[in-house]
Every structure is written in C-alpha cells, then in structure tokens.
Short mmCIF file of C-alpha atoms and ligand atoms in Angstrom, two decimals:
data_model
loop_
_atom_site.label_atom_id
_atom_site.label_comp_id
_atom_site.label_asym_id
_atom_site.label_seq_id
_atom_site.Cartn_x
_atom_site.Cartn_y
_atom_site.Cartn_z
CA MET A 1 120.77 71.87 94.04
CA GLU A 2 118.62 73.84 91.63
CA VAL A 3 115.45 75.10 93.27
CA ASN A 4 112.55 75.66 90.92
CA THR A 5 109.91 76.51 93.42
CA MET A 6 108.46 79.92 93.47
CA ILE A 7 107.28 82.40 96.03
CA TYR A 8 104.86 84.98 94.66
CA VAL A 9 104.48 88.03 96.87
CA ILE A 10 101.05 89.22 95.86
CA GLY A 11 99.43 92.60 96.45
CA ILE A 12 95.73 91.85 96.64
CA GLY A 13 94.58 95.47 96.44
CA PRO A 14 92.47 97.36 98.96
CA GLY A 15 89.86 94.72 99.64
CA SER A 16 87.32 93.85 96.99
CA ILE A 17 88.14 91.10 94.50
CA ASN A 18 87.17 93.52 91.68
CA HIS A 19 90.03 95.82 92.63
CA MET A 20 92.61 93.05 92.51
CA THR A 21 94.71 92.86 89.34
CA TYR A 22 94.19 90.07 86.84
CA GLU A 23 97.80 89.01 87.43
CA ALA A 24 97.25 88.74 91.18
CA ARG A 25 94.25 86.47 90.62
CA THR A 26 96.19 84.34 88.13
CA CYS A 27 99.09 83.93 90.56
CA ILE A 28 96.78 82.96 93.41
CA GLN A 29 95.37 80.25 91.12
CA LYS A 30 98.91 78.93 90.46
CA CYS A 31 99.77 78.60 94.16
CA ASP A 32 99.54 75.44 96.26
CA VAL A 33 99.66 77.43 99.49
CA ILE A 34 98.59 80.95 100.44
CA VAL A 35 100.27 82.55 103.45
CA GLY A 36 98.97 85.76 105.00
CA TYR A 37 97.62 87.84 107.84
CA LYS A 38 94.22 86.43 108.80
CA THR A 39 92.20 89.55 107.87
CA TYR A 40 93.63 89.42 104.34
CA THR A 41 93.26 85.67 103.81
CA GLU A 42 89.58 86.16 104.74
CA LEU A 43 89.17 88.92 102.15
CA ILE A 44 90.13 86.50 99.36
CA ARG A 45 88.56 83.31 100.80
CA GLU A 46 86.50 82.69 97.65
CA LEU A 47 89.73 82.37 95.61
CA THR A 48 91.46 79.91 97.97
CA ILE A 49 88.81 77.26 98.60
CA ASP A 50 90.96 74.50 97.01
CA LYS A 51 94.23 75.62 98.63
CA MET A 52 96.17 75.19 101.80
CA VAL A 53 95.95 78.51 103.68
CA VAL A 54 98.45 79.40 106.40
CA GLU A 55 97.32 82.44 108.36
CA ASN A 56 98.44 84.18 111.52
CA GLY A 57 97.91 87.40 113.43
CA MET A 58 99.32 90.90 113.51
CA ARG A 59 103.00 91.58 114.25
CA ARG A 60 104.00 88.03 113.28
CA GLU A 61 105.41 88.99 109.89
CA VAL A 62 108.84 87.34 110.28
CA GLU A 63 107.26 84.07 111.40
CA ARG A 64 104.83 84.26 108.44
CA CYS A 65 107.62 84.77 105.91
CA GLN A 66 109.73 82.01 107.47
CA LYS A 67 106.79 79.64 107.12
CA ALA A 68 106.40 80.65 103.45
CA ILE A 69 110.10 80.00 102.81
CA ASP A 70 109.98 76.63 104.60
CA LEU A 71 106.96 75.57 102.54
CA ALA A 72 108.60 76.68 99.28
CA MET A 73 111.71 74.65 100.22
CA THR A 74 109.51 71.54 100.24
CA GLY A 75 108.64 72.17 96.58
CA LYS A 76 105.31 73.95 96.98
CA THR A 77 104.40 77.06 95.01
CA VAL A 78 103.67 79.63 97.68
CA GLY A 79 101.79 82.92 97.53
CA VAL A 80 102.44 85.43 100.31
CA ILE A 81 99.68 87.99 100.28
CA SER A 82 99.68 91.62 101.40
CA SER A 83 96.84 94.09 101.27
CA GLY A 84 97.25 96.86 98.71
CA ASP A 85 100.70 96.68 97.16
CA ALA A 86 103.09 94.18 98.76
CA GLY A 87 105.96 96.65 98.37
CA VAL A 88 104.23 99.44 100.34
CA TYR A 89 104.57 98.60 104.06
CA GLY A 90 103.86 95.01 102.94
CA MET A 91 105.66 91.67 102.84
CA ALA A 92 107.81 92.12 99.69
CA GLY A 93 110.84 93.68 101.39
CA LEU A 94 110.90 91.21 104.26
CA ILE A 95 110.66 88.15 101.97
CA LEU A 96 113.49 89.50 99.79
CA GLU A 97 115.66 90.35 102.81
CA MET A 98 115.18 86.89 104.26
CA ILE A 99 115.81 85.05 100.99
CA THR A 100 118.86 87.05 99.94
CA THR A 101 120.49 86.47 103.32
CA LEU A 102 119.84 82.71 103.34
CA ASP A 103 123.08 80.83 103.58
CA CYS A 104 123.00 79.12 100.16
CA PRO A 105 124.56 79.71 96.74
CA ARG A 106 122.78 82.31 94.63
CA ASP A 107 121.68 79.90 91.89
CA SER A 108 120.07 77.58 94.41
CA ARG A 109 117.91 80.31 95.92
CA LEU A 110 114.16 80.21 95.83
CA ARG A 111 112.72 82.27 93.01
CA VAL A 112 110.62 85.25 94.02
CA GLU A 113 108.23 87.34 91.96
CA ILE A 114 106.51 90.44 93.30
CA ILE A 115 103.01 91.04 91.93
CA PRO A 116 101.99 94.71 92.29
CA GLY A 117 98.63 95.77 93.66
CA VAL A 118 96.53 98.91 94.10
CA THR A 119 97.87 100.57 97.24
CA ALA A 120 95.53 102.20 99.79
CA SER A 121 96.49 105.76 98.80
CA SER A 122 95.52 105.21 95.13
CA ALA A 123 92.31 103.45 96.14
CA ALA A 124 91.37 106.18 98.64
CA ALA A 125 92.27 108.93 96.18
CA ALA A 126 89.92 107.48 93.56
CA ILE A 127 87.07 107.41 96.08
CA VAL A 128 87.41 111.10 96.98
CA GLY A 129 88.40 112.51 93.58
CA ALA A 130 91.91 113.41 92.44
CA PRO A 131 93.96 114.55 95.45
CA LEU A 132 97.27 113.00 94.29
CA MET A 133 97.61 114.98 91.06
CA HIS A 134 100.76 116.68 92.30
CA ASP A 135 103.79 115.52 94.30
CA TYR A 136 102.83 113.41 97.28
CA CYS A 137 104.33 111.11 99.86
CA HIS A 138 103.38 108.16 102.05
CA ILE A 139 104.02 108.41 105.79
CA SER A 140 103.24 105.60 108.21
CA LEU A 141 102.36 106.73 111.72
CA SER A 142 103.31 103.37 113.19
CA ASP A 143 106.33 103.77 115.45
CA LEU A 144 106.78 100.03 115.97
CA LEU A 145 109.67 99.91 113.48
CA THR A 146 110.37 103.64 112.95
CA PRO A 147 111.37 106.03 115.76
CA ILE A 148 108.78 108.74 116.39
CA ASP A 149 111.46 111.47 116.02
CA LEU A 150 112.06 110.35 112.45
CA ILE A 151 108.32 110.31 111.74
CA GLU A 152 108.09 113.88 113.08
CA LYS A 153 111.02 115.00 110.92
CA ARG A 154 109.45 113.52 107.79
CA ILE A 155 106.08 115.15 108.50
CA ARG A 156 107.66 118.55 109.09
CA MET A 157 109.82 118.29 105.93
CA ALA A 158 106.89 117.07 103.79
CA THR A 159 104.78 120.00 105.02
CA ARG A 160 107.54 122.47 104.20
CA GLY A 161 107.91 120.85 100.78
CA GLU A 162 104.15 121.24 100.21
CA PHE A 163 103.66 117.54 99.49
CA VAL A 164 100.21 116.01 99.69
CA MET A 165 100.60 113.52 102.56
CA CYS A 166 98.99 110.06 102.73
CA PHE A 167 98.97 108.78 106.31
CA TYR A 168 99.03 104.98 106.61
CA ASN A 169 98.51 103.29 110.00
CA PRO A 170 97.01 106.55 111.27
CA ARG A 171 95.46 105.37 114.52
CA SER A 172 95.11 102.21 116.59
CA ILE A 173 94.24 101.31 120.18
CA GLY A 174 97.89 101.67 121.17
CA ARG A 175 98.44 104.79 119.02
CA LYS A 176 95.35 106.88 119.66
CA ASP A 177 97.07 110.27 119.55
CA HIS A 178 99.61 109.96 116.75
CA LEU A 179 97.37 111.53 114.11
CA SER A 180 96.42 114.53 116.25
CA GLN A 181 100.11 114.96 117.11
CA ALA A 182 100.97 114.77 113.39
CA PHE A 183 98.39 117.50 112.69
CA LYS A 184 100.03 119.70 115.37
CA TRP A 185 103.42 119.30 113.67
CA ILE A 186 101.87 120.14 110.29
CA SER A 187 100.15 123.23 111.73
CA GLU A 188 103.45 124.40 113.23
CA GLU A 189 105.01 124.28 109.74
CA THR A 190 102.20 125.94 107.76
CA GLY A 191 99.80 128.78 108.44
CA ILE A 192 97.20 127.17 106.15
CA ASP A 193 94.26 125.12 107.39
CA LEU A 194 94.88 122.32 104.86
CA VAL A 195 92.07 120.17 103.44
CA VAL A 196 91.87 116.59 104.80
CA ALA A 197 90.09 113.44 103.60
CA HIS A 198 89.48 110.46 105.85
CA ILE A 199 88.74 107.25 103.96
CA LYS A 200 87.84 104.16 105.97
CA ASP A 201 87.82 100.63 104.54
CA ALA A 202 88.35 101.65 100.91
CA TYR A 203 86.65 99.17 98.56
CA ARG A 204 85.44 97.01 101.43
CA GLU A 205 81.78 96.61 102.48
CA SER A 206 82.05 99.15 105.30
CA GLN A 207 83.67 101.85 103.13
CA ASN A 208 82.98 105.47 104.02
CA HIS A 209 84.71 108.83 103.76
CA ALA A 210 84.47 112.41 104.99
CA PHE A 211 86.20 115.72 104.37
CA TYR A 212 87.70 117.94 107.06
CA THR A 213 90.48 120.46 107.52
CA LEU A 214 93.39 120.29 109.96
CA LYS A 215 91.28 122.30 112.43
CA THR A 216 87.95 120.46 112.04
CA MET A 217 89.27 116.88 111.90
CA ASN A 218 87.34 114.26 113.88
CA PHE A 219 90.12 111.98 115.11
CA GLU A 220 87.74 109.59 116.89
CA GLU A 221 86.44 108.26 113.54
CA VAL A 222 89.87 107.11 112.42
CA THR A 223 90.76 103.42 112.75
CA MET A 224 93.50 100.98 111.78
CA THR A 225 91.82 100.46 108.41
CA SER A 226 91.65 104.17 107.60
CA ILE A 227 93.87 106.24 105.42
CA VAL A 228 94.09 110.01 105.87
CA LEU A 229 95.04 112.33 103.02
CA VAL A 230 96.23 115.85 103.83
CA GLY A 231 96.19 118.16 100.83
CA ASN A 232 98.82 120.65 99.77
CA PRO A 233 98.07 124.40 99.98
CA GLN A 234 96.34 124.30 96.56
CA THR A 235 94.10 121.29 97.31
CA LYS A 236 90.40 122.15 97.41
CA ILE A 237 87.02 120.48 97.81
CA TYR A 238 84.92 121.17 94.69
CA ASP A 239 81.37 119.81 95.01
CA GLU A 240 81.92 116.33 96.44
CA PHE A 241 85.49 115.97 95.14
CA MET A 242 88.93 116.60 96.64
CA ILE A 243 91.17 117.92 93.87
CA THR A 244 94.80 118.93 93.88
CA PRO A 245 95.26 121.05 90.75
CA ARG A 246 98.14 120.02 88.53
CA GLY A 247 98.41 123.56 87.21
CA TYR A 248 96.45 123.37 83.95
CA HIS A 249 94.51 126.51 82.98
CA VAL A 250 90.80 125.68 83.10
C1 SAM B 1 100.63 97.66 107.02
S1 SAM B 1 99.88 98.91 106.02
C2 SAM B 1 99.69 98.00 104.55
C3 SAM B 1 99.56 98.87 103.32
C4 SAM B 1 99.31 98.09 102.04
N1 SAM B 1 100.43 97.26 101.71
C5 SAM B 1 98.95 98.99 100.87
O1 SAM B 1 99.71 99.08 99.91
O2 SAM B 1 97.88 99.62 100.92
C6 SAM B 1 98.26 98.94 106.66
C7 SAM B 1 97.61 100.31 106.50
O3 SAM B 1 97.24 100.50 105.14
C8 SAM B 1 96.07 101.29 105.08
N2 SAM B 1 95.04 100.52 104.35
C9 SAM B 1 95.17 99.29 103.81
N3 SAM B 1 94.04 98.91 103.18
C10 SAM B 1 93.17 99.94 103.33
C11 SAM B 1 91.82 100.15 102.91
N4 SAM B 1 91.14 99.23 102.21
N5 SAM B 1 91.22 101.33 103.24
C12 SAM B 1 91.89 102.27 103.94
N6 SAM B 1 93.18 102.11 104.36
C13 SAM B 1 93.79 100.97 104.08
C14 SAM B 1 95.65 101.60 106.51
O4 SAM B 1 96.20 102.86 106.84
C15 SAM B 1 96.34 100.51 107.29
O5 SAM B 1 96.60 100.90 108.62
#
C-alpha cells in the first residue's frame, strides 16, 4: 500500500504569530488536523479556526504522537506542533522514532517533514542583545528523561569549556532547586561570577527579562516558561545589552 498522507512536525516559534516562519504558517494551512500540547494549540488558535484540533496535557507526548500517526493513517494531513523548534526538546525526534519503528515496509511509511522554528534560546538572545556570538550549548534541567548525574556532568564540562549555556526547563513546581544547584556546580568549576540573563515568556504577552550574575540571581522569578542564559567569562552587560564578544577589534 502506498501511503501519501503527510505528517508535518511544525516548530511554531516562541509564541507570537509574527515570530513564526512563513513556512510554518503555510504548513498549518495545509493540514486537516493539528495535534499539540494545549498551551501551544492555544497560542496559534487564530490559525486553526477551520481545523480539527487534538490537544492534550503535559507529559503525554507519546500518546499525542500516536494519535497523530493514527489520524495520518486514515488519510488526513496532520500537523504536530511544538513550541520553538520541533527538533529542540520538541516532538520531531519522537515522531521519527515512532514512524521508523512501525512494522511496515519502508515505502509504505507515512511521509514526515520537519518544519524548523525559532528556538527559545535564539528568541531570548535577540531580546537581551547578542549573548550567543560565541560557542554555546543547550542544557535542559528536566531530569524526567535524563539522569541528574548526566546533567551535572554536562554543566561542569560546559563551564570548563567556557561555553555560553542556555538552560531550558530551568524550574518548575517539582524542580524548584535545579537551577540553584546548577549554579553551584558552575561556581565550583569557575572562579568568575558569570553574567546571567533571565528571559520569561519570550515573544508572548507577558514577556520580561532581567540581568543578574551567578551570585545575585533571583531564582524565585524563574518559571517553566523561562529560559536562563549564563555567559562565558568574556560576556558583559553593555548599557541594556548582554554581549558575548566574538573577538573583533572595536
Ligand atoms: C520542552 S522545552 C521546548 C523547547 C522548544 N522546542 C524550543 O525550541 O524552544 C520547553 C522549554 O523551552 C523554553 N521555552 C520555550 N518557549 C519559551 C519562551 N517563549 N520563552 C522562554 N522560554 C521558552 C522554556 O525553558 C521551557 O521550559
């Protein structure tokens, strides 16, 4: 059986429709059904008025992807949405893992296309200036799928390597102390009081940001929809901007 139906895995960007790519909007228009986490389907409600929307809650990613696959098998064009970029802690990997392990011949598989989006680190960086001008890394502080020992190792190694660090999933009700613990590990690896930016709800109505250092950080402000950027030893705050110099002579 040749299957011609399509699953688009669409990164919708950080939140506002204006920061979604043109391609993401076009793909949403092409879909019969949009599947996503409820907070994200709400962010793009104005684009899905004429569509079937299948939404569910947090931590139900496998169920969500299975539903998308089942709907695509019935011949519908399905869009699975992720905030930011679908390939950065999003749904792209899970959809591909599930589809490539389906027990069916390769040429009868569902077709999948990943539509890139603006990830939270790029969005947050633009709000505060240019902190990602040199080598940087993404570290998620969620230990639901990654052991905390491995998270610690990555933080310590990234600090020693002088990477700018972008912390995703920095703090939630169940993980109140992970960010402060991360800052302790960083401080153990460097003698420098590194510059920090906290950006909450980038490109959403409630957006705000503030600058700190490792020592002055206000952890209580950080939420599940925050991203925290820790500079490298050269990163500075100039006027209202966080800048990591690339090394040009100015
Ligand atoms: C499961 S990850 C999804 C990341 C997403 N795929 C991306 O590329 O941005 C969720 C985390 O992304 C970060 N995040 C996503 N959107 C954000 C926004 N608009 N402002 C700040 N942080 C955001 C937060 O750290 C949040 O806990």
